[in-house]
């Protein structure tokens, strides 16, 4: 049994309300002077990704020009905070791996490098606020407030099914190529679908699709962090006087990444097993 016309008619307004609320919250957090805390860096980056996901959905509903510009602006905003985010995550990840290890030499190597990164890392975990960051979200809020979209609930559902189909293709590529970039592209596709479904805010979605996507998204994020840390270790090892701790640390990271990738692949295959038409049928049930 498909959703009633009344329920379907509320889909687009819910998406727009969610976009405006997300934009307003991000802007309120950024109206501070001086440095951004690690929490503000994280929240701003998440907000930029949620808004990119919703602009991409709007692009499939006929607002591709605005959406393309906003996607680029929000991507730049998140990228400006990447060095600070990576510095925070690298230290936290190394400490977490040290706590999980039962080998003293691994603990010592991981904590030694974490300390070095805190003292001599390339970026501060509390950066100055980029000068144009507020403007990105101010412009976005204006555009969301003025956006005039004419789309039925059925058309919104079809747009979500297309994002799901993209996720299936990206997963197939990631499994076939099994490299960092392919898994990163799949992670972005899965996260965009998650943020779009969350904004739809239909209670029945909180069972299988959303619950599974949230867990998958968390593990994909953890895998991305390990990829980032491994690259950071590789670069720092070239300049280090003592390379052995970096060799040990990279072995630990690679071991955890392999286990995580296996879990990610199993979860992803289950979540993206449906054909897009069947996914759309479930969405409209």
XYZ file of C-alpha atoms in Angstrom:
285
model
C 0.000 0.000 0.000
C 1.525 3.317 -1.097
C 1.706 6.457 1.002
C -1.325 8.724 0.904
C -1.234 11.890 -1.249
C -1.271 13.943 1.972
C 1.900 12.255 3.261
C 3.634 12.504 -0.107
C 2.709 16.191 -0.406
C 4.676 16.920 2.773
C 7.942 15.475 1.490
C 9.271 18.572 -0.247
C 8.329 21.033 2.533
C 10.039 18.754 5.079
C 13.218 18.698 3.003
C 13.242 22.483 2.664
C 12.540 22.980 6.371
C 15.397 20.623 7.238
C 17.777 22.486 4.912
C 16.896 25.883 6.380
C 17.187 24.605 9.953
C 20.592 23.038 9.241
C 21.819 26.234 7.592
C 20.540 28.421 10.445
C 22.170 26.246 13.111
C 25.520 26.274 11.310
C 25.383 30.036 10.852
C 24.561 30.609 14.530
C 27.582 28.521 15.548
C 29.855 30.502 13.241
C 28.818 33.923 14.547
C 31.686 33.910 16.995
C 34.965 35.763 16.984
C 38.400 34.222 17.172
C 39.125 30.541 16.998
C 36.800 27.613 16.311
C 36.713 24.738 18.781
C 37.130 21.135 17.553
C 33.386 20.702 18.080
C 32.587 23.719 15.914
C 34.955 22.480 13.211
C 33.227 19.081 13.223
C 29.687 20.508 13.260
C 30.427 22.969 10.457
C 31.875 20.248 8.256
C 28.890 17.960 8.907
C 26.472 20.810 8.157
C 28.233 21.522 4.876
C 27.886 17.859 3.856
C 24.202 17.719 4.812
C 23.498 20.854 2.818
C 25.475 19.553 -0.154
C 23.362 16.385 -0.055
C 20.147 18.420 -0.114
C 21.356 20.734 -2.877
C 22.194 17.672 -4.948
C 18.667 16.444 -4.413
C 17.375 19.848 -5.564
C 19.559 19.540 -8.684
C 17.637 16.447 -9.763
C 14.410 18.422 -9.252
C 15.393 21.188 -11.676
C 17.616 23.550 -9.705
C 20.926 22.364 -11.056
C 22.562 25.813 -11.533
C 22.039 26.958 -7.964
C 22.873 23.490 -6.694
C 26.182 23.280 -8.562
C 27.326 26.654 -7.220
C 26.310 25.848 -3.657
C 27.909 22.410 -3.840
C 31.245 23.987 -4.798
C 31.001 26.715 -2.147
C 30.138 24.256 0.634
C 32.859 21.855 -0.490
C 35.407 24.679 -0.247
C 34.080 25.626 3.197
C 34.552 22.081 4.503
C 37.979 21.800 2.843
C 39.184 24.960 4.601
C 38.655 23.180 7.923
C 40.063 19.808 6.835
C 43.616 20.330 8.180
C 42.285 21.114 11.671
C 39.845 18.235 11.578
C 42.548 15.825 10.405
C 44.928 16.979 13.147
C 42.296 16.278 15.806
C 41.244 12.940 14.318
C 44.818 11.724 13.808
C 45.691 12.166 17.471
C 42.418 10.648 18.670
C 42.734 7.679 16.294
C 46.309 6.881 17.330
C 45.358 7.044 21.021
C 42.362 4.779 20.418
C 44.497 2.241 18.559
C 47.061 2.319 21.389
C 44.338 1.651 23.961
C 43.035 -1.287 21.905
C 46.453 -2.915 21.477
C 47.731 -5.567 23.895
C 51.320 -5.165 22.693
C 53.424 -2.740 24.650
C 55.725 -1.865 21.739
C 52.682 -0.916 19.624
C 51.211 1.202 22.403
C 54.526 2.996 22.838
C 54.950 3.694 19.111
C 51.377 4.924 18.630
C 51.431 7.235 21.673
C 54.876 8.561 20.781
C 53.670 9.600 17.314
C 50.402 11.024 18.671
C 52.426 13.230 21.011
C 54.724 14.323 18.191
C 51.770 15.286 16.028
C 50.235 17.348 18.827
C 53.474 19.214 19.392
C 54.657 19.569 15.797
C 51.591 18.934 13.671
C 50.971 20.978 10.527
C 47.640 22.399 11.710
C 46.000 23.608 14.894
C 42.955 21.756 16.199
C 41.481 25.197 17.027
C 41.857 27.222 13.820
C 41.017 30.861 13.203
C 37.634 31.163 11.542
C 38.119 31.500 7.755
C 37.138 35.005 6.681
C 34.509 33.941 4.125
C 33.002 31.027 6.063
C 30.001 32.894 7.470
C 29.246 34.312 4.048
C 28.919 30.839 2.546
C 26.154 29.931 4.982
C 24.518 33.381 4.858
C 24.185 33.124 1.071
C 22.925 29.573 1.413
C 20.237 30.543 3.906
C 19.000 33.285 1.587
C 18.811 30.889 -1.341
C 16.999 28.224 0.673
C 14.487 30.830 1.862
C 13.848 32.034 -1.686
C 13.905 28.637 -3.378
C 10.747 27.924 -5.334
C 10.553 24.214 -6.040
C 7.643 22.555 -7.781
C 7.945 18.814 -7.247
C 5.529 16.122 -6.135
C 6.247 13.632 -3.383
C 6.556 10.948 -6.054
C 9.245 12.976 -7.846
C 11.151 13.380 -4.561
C 10.967 9.606 -4.102
C 12.330 9.032 -7.606
C 15.201 11.435 -6.909
C 16.072 9.463 -3.761
C 15.950 6.219 -5.738
C 18.471 7.705 -8.176
C 20.812 8.488 -5.274
C 20.358 4.904 -4.076
C 21.193 3.640 -7.584
C 24.335 5.786 -7.559
C 25.301 4.232 -4.222
C 24.956 0.755 -5.742
C 27.246 1.690 -8.642
C 29.826 3.286 -6.342
C 29.807 0.206 -4.115
C 30.373 -2.051 -7.108
C 33.335 0.112 -8.174
C 34.789 0.154 -4.651
C 34.589 -3.635 -4.343
C 36.104 -4.098 -7.795
C 38.982 -1.605 -7.432
C 39.409 -1.849 -3.651
C 41.412 1.370 -3.330
C 41.102 4.364 -1.012
C 39.622 6.717 -3.600
C 36.881 4.282 -4.643
C 35.848 3.618 -1.055
C 35.937 7.378 -0.383
C 33.563 8.020 -3.295
C 31.224 5.309 -2.040
C 31.352 6.807 1.470
C 30.248 10.190 0.115
C 27.430 8.632 -1.886
C 26.164 6.630 1.092
C 26.408 9.660 3.401
C 24.501 11.859 0.945
C 21.707 9.264 0.794
C 21.658 9.080 4.604
C 21.379 12.860 4.988
C 18.627 13.046 2.369
C 16.584 10.315 4.050
C 17.101 11.896 7.483
C 15.800 15.205 6.154
C 12.750 13.416 4.727
C 11.870 12.611 8.347
C 9.413 9.769 7.733
C 9.190 7.622 10.912
C 8.989 4.303 9.094
C 12.394 4.987 7.496
C 14.009 4.772 10.926
C 13.806 0.988 10.822
C 15.909 -0.647 8.123
C 17.325 2.033 5.777
C 18.261 4.765 8.239
C 19.445 2.557 11.070
C 21.628 0.537 8.707
C 22.920 3.590 6.860
C 23.894 5.310 10.114
C 25.927 2.285 11.217
C 27.479 1.936 7.779
C 28.264 5.659 7.661
C 30.011 5.487 11.034
C 32.196 2.577 9.917
C 32.946 4.194 6.560
C 34.002 7.311 8.459
C 36.273 5.226 10.682
C 37.803 3.598 7.595
C 38.372 7.003 6.006
C 40.096 8.180 9.190
C 42.435 5.186 9.061
C 43.242 5.952 5.417
C 43.993 9.557 6.359
C 46.176 8.548 9.317
C 48.090 6.032 7.204
C 48.880 8.733 4.651
C 49.942 11.115 7.420
C 52.259 8.474 8.907
C 53.773 7.774 5.504
C 54.566 11.467 4.931
C 55.998 12.027 8.416
C 58.094 8.852 8.250
C 60.083 10.278 5.331
C 61.313 13.153 7.515
C 61.683 11.278 10.806
C 65.088 10.499 12.287
C 63.631 7.375 13.884
C 61.411 5.510 11.440
C 60.680 2.339 13.385
C 57.710 3.791 15.361
C 56.103 4.818 12.069
C 56.594 1.355 10.582
C 54.937 -0.193 13.643
C 52.106 2.335 13.626
C 51.349 1.785 9.939
C 51.212 -1.975 10.487
C 48.632 -1.461 13.258
C 46.586 0.930 11.117
C 46.640 -1.436 8.127
C 45.548 -4.357 10.307
C 42.563 -2.456 11.688
C 41.675 -1.076 8.254
C 41.535 -4.583 6.734
C 39.154 -5.809 9.455
C 36.997 -2.720 9.114
C 36.833 -2.981 5.318
C 35.483 -6.526 5.597
C 32.737 -5.370 7.970
C 31.941 -2.355 5.780
C 31.616 -4.497 2.669
C 29.231 -6.938 4.329
C 27.003 -4.152 5.656
C 27.058 -2.256 2.358
C 26.140 -5.324 0.316
C 23.083 -5.906 2.518
C 21.961 -2.266 2.399
C 22.394 -1.872 -1.357
C 21.118 -5.302 -2.354
C 17.765 -3.994 -3.589
C 17.250 -2.852 -7.147
C 16.389 0.879 -7.287
C 12.793 0.159 -8.325
C 12.322 -2.092 -5.296
C 13.948 0.538 -3.060
C 11.473 3.102 -4.398
C 8.594 0.714 -3.747
C 9.750 0.336 -0.121
C 10.129 4.116 0.168
C 6.556 4.626 -0.992
C 5.059 1.712 0.972
